[in-house]
Every structure is written in structure tokens, then in C-alpha cells.
JSON list of C-alpha atoms in Angstrom, two decimals:
[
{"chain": "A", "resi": 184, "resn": "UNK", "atom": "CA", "xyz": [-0.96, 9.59, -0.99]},
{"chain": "A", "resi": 185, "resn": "UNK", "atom": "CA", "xyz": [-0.60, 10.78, -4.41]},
{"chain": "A", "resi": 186, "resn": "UNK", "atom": "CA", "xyz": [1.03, 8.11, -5.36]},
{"chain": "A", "resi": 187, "resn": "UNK", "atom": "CA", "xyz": [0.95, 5.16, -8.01]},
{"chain": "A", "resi": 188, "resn": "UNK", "atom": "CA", "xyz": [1.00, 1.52, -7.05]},
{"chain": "A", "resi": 189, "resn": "UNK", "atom": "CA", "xyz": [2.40, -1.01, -9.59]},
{"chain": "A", "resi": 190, "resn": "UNK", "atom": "CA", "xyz": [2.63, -4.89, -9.12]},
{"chain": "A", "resi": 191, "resn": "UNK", "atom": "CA", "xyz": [4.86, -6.99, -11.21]},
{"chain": "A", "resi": 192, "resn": "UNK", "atom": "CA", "xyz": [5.21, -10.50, -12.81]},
{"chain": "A", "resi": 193, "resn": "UNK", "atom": "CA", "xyz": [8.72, -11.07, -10.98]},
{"chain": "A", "resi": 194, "resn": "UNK", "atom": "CA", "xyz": [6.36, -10.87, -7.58]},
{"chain": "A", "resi": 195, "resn": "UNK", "atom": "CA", "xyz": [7.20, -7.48, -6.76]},
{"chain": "A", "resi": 196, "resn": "UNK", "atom": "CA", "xyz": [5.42, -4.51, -5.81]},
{"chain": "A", "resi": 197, "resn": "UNK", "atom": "CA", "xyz": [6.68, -1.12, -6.03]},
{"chain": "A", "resi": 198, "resn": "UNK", "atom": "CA", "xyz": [5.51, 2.74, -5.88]},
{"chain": "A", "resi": 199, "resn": "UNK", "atom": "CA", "xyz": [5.55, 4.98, -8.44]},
{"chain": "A", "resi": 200, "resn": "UNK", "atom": "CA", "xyz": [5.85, 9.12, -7.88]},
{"chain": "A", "resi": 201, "resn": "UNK", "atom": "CA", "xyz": [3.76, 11.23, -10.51]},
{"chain": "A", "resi": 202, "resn": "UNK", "atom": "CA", "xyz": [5.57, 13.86, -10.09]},
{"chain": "A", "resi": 203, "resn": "UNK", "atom": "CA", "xyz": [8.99, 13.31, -10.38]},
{"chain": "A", "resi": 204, "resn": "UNK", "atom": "CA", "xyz": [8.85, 9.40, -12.67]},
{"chain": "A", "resi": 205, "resn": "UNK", "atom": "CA", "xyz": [10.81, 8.21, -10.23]},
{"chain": "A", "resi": 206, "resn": "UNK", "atom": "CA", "xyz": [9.67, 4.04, -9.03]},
{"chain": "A", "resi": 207, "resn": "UNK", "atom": "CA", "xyz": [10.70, 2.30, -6.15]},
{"chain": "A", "resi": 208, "resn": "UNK", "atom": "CA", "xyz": [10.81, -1.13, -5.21]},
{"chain": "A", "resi": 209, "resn": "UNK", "atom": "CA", "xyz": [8.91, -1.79, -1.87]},
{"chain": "A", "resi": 210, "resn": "UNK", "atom": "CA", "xyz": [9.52, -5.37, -1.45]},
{"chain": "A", "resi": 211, "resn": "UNK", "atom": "CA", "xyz": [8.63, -8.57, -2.08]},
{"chain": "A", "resi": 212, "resn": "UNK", "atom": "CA", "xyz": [4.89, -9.23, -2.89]},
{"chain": "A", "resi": 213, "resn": "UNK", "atom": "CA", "xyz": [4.63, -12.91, -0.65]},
{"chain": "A", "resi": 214, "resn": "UNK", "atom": "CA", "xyz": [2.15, -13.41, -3.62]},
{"chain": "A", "resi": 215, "resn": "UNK", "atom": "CA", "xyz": [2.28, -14.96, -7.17]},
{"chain": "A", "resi": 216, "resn": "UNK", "atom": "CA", "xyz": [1.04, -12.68, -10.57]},
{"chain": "A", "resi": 217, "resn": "UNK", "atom": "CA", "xyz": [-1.14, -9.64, -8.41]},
{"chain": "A", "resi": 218, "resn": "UNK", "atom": "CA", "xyz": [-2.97, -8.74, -11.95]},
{"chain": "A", "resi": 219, "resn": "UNK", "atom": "CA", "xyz": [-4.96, -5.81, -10.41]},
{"chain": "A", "resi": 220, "resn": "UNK", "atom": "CA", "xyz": [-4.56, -3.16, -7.74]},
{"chain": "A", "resi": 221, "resn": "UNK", "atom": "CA", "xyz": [-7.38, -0.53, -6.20]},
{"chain": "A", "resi": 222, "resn": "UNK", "atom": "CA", "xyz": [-7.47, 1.33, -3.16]},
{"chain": "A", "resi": 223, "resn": "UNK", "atom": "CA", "xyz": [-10.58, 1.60, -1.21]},
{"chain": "A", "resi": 224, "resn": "UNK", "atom": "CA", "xyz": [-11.94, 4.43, 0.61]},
{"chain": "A", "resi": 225, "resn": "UNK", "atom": "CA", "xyz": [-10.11, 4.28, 4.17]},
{"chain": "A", "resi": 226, "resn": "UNK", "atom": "CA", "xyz": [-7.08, 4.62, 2.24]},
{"chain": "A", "resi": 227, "resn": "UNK", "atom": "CA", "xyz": [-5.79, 0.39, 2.33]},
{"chain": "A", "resi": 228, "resn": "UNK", "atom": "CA", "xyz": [-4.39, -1.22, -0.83]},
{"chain": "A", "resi": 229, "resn": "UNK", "atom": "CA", "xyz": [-5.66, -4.22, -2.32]},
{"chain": "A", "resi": 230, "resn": "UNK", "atom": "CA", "xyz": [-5.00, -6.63, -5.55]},
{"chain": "A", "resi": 231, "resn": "UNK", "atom": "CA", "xyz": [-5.93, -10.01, -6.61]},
{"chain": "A", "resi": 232, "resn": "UNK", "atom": "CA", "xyz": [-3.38, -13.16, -7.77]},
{"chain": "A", "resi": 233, "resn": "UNK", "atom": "CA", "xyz": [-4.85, -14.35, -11.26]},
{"chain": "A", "resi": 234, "resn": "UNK", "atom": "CA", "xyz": [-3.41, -17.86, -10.84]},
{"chain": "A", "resi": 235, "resn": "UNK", "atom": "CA", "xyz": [-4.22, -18.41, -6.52]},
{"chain": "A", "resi": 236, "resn": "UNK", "atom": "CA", "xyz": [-7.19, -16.21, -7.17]},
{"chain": "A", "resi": 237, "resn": "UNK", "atom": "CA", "xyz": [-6.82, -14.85, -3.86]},
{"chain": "A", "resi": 238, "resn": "UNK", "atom": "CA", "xyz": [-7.47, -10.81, -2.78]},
{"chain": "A", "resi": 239, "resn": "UNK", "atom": "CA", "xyz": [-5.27, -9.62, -1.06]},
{"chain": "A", "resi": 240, "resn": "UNK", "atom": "CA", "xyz": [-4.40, -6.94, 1.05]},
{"chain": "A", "resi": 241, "resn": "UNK", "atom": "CA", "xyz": [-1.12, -5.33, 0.25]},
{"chain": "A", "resi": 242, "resn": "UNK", "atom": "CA", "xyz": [0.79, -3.18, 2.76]},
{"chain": "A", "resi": 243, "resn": "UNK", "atom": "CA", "xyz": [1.70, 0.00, 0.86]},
{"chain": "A", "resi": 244, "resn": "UNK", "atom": "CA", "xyz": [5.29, 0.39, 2.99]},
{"chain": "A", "resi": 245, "resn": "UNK", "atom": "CA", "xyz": [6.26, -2.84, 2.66]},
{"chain": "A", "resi": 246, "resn": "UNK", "atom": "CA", "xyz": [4.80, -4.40, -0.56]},
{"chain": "A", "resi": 247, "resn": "UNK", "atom": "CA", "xyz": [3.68, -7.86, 1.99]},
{"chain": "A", "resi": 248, "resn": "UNK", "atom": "CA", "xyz": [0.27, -9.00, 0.84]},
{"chain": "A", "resi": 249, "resn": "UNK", "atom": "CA", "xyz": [-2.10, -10.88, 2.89]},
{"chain": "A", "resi": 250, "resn": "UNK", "atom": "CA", "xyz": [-4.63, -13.02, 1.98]},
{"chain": "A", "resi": 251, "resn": "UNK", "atom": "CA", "xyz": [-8.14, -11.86, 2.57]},
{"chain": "A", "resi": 252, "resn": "UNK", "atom": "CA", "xyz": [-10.09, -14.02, 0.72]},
{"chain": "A", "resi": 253, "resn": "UNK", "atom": "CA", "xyz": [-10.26, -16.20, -2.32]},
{"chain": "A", "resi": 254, "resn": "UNK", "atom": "CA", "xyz": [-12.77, -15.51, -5.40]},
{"chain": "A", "resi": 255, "resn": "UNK", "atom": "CA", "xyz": [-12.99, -16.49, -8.54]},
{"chain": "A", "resi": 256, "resn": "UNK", "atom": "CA", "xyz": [-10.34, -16.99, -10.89]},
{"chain": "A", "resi": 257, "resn": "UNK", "atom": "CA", "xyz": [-9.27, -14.62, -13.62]},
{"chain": "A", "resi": 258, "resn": "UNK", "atom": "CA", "xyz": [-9.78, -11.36, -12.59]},
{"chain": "A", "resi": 259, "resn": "UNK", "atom": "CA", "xyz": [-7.91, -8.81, -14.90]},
{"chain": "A", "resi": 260, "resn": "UNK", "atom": "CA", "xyz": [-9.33, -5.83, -13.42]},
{"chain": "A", "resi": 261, "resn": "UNK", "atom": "CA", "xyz": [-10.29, -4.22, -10.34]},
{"chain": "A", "resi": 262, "resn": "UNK", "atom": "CA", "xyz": [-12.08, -0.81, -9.15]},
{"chain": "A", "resi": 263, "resn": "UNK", "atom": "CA", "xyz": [-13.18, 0.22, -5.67]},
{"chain": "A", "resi": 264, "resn": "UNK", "atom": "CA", "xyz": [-15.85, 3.01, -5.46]},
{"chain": "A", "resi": 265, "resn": "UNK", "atom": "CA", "xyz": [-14.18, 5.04, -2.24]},
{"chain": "A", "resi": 266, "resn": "UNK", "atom": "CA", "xyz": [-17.73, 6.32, -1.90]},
{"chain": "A", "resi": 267, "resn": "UNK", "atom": "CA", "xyz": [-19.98, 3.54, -1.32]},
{"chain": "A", "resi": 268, "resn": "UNK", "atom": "CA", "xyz": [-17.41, 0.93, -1.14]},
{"chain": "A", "resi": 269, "resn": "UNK", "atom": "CA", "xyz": [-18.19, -1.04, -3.86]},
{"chain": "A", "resi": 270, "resn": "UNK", "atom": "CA", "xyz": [-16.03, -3.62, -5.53]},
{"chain": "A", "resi": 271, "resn": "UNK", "atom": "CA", "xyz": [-15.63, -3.92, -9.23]},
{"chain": "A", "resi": 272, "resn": "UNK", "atom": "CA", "xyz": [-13.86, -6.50, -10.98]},
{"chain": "A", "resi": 273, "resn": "UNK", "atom": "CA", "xyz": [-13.07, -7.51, -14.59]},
{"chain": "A", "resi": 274, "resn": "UNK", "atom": "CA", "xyz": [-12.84, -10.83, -15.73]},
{"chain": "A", "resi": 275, "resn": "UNK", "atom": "CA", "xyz": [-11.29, -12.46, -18.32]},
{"chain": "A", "resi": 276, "resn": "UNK", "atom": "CA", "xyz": [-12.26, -15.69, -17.73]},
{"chain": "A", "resi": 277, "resn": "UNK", "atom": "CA", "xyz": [-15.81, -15.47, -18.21]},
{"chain": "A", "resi": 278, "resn": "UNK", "atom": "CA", "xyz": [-15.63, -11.77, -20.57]},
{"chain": "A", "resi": 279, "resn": "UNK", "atom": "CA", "xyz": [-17.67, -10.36, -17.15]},
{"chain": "A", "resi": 280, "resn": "UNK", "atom": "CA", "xyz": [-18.08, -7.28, -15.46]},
{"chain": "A", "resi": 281, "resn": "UNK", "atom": "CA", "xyz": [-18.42, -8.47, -11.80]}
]
């Protein structure tokens, strides 16, 4: 879409434009401290909560997220490979690359 996606600590999520600076709220997140966001290949948005350590799909028109699944706790970081699908995820918790 060209554009940015940003989660924030007051349980927001919001979109960012590149090209003009300008961000906009999209709504509520229904989910507590998203630390990460990556976007996988078909295009769908997805973060984890640190503190529920849940992933969690996030609907990029509304900001709702929706619990997937749960993992482990303390993930900092998160990268999708759009090619092979892959899931990357940094961790704080245990100073891992997972």
C-alpha cells in the first residue's frame, strides 16, 4: 500500500503516509502494548502484545486486532519474509533471534 504502520503504547494503531508525513489514527488496537508490526506476503498486517504475548492480526482499515495465537513472551521485533513466508522474531527476553 505504500504505506507505514505504527502501533502505540496508548493502544492505538495508526497509518503513516511517506509521502506527504502526514499520520492518522485508525482506531483502537482491542490489544495491550503491540511492540512489533510486519506484513506478510498476501498483503495482511500482523504484530505481537509484549505483555499478553499474543500475535495478532491487525486490520489495516480499522486498527481491530485479533488474536491468532499466543507465543512466547517478549518479542521486540518482528520480520516476515513475503517470499517464503517465514517468520522472524526478536526477543528480548531471552537476547534470541527466533
Amino acid at each position: 500500500t505504500a504505506l507505514l504502520y505504527l502501533a502505540n503504547q496508548n493502544n492505538t494503531n495508526y497509518v503513516l503516509d511517506p509521502s506527504t508525513g502526514i499520520t492518522t489514527a485508525l482506531g483502537a488496537a482491542g490489544a495491550s502494548l503491540i511492540t512489533c508490526l510486519d506484513v506478510d506476503g498476501a498483503g495482511d498486517l500482523y504484530g505481537i502484545e509484549f505483555s499478553t504475548r499474543n500475535i495478532v492480526r491487525i486490520d489495516k482499515t480499522t486498527g481491530l486486532s485479533t488474536i491468532v495465537v499466543p507465543t512466547l513472551g517478549g518479542f521486540q521485533g518482528l520480520g516476515i519474509d513475503p517470499s517464503t513466508g517465514a517468520w522472524y522474531g526478536a526477543n528480548t527476553n531471552d537476547d534470541a533471534l527466533h
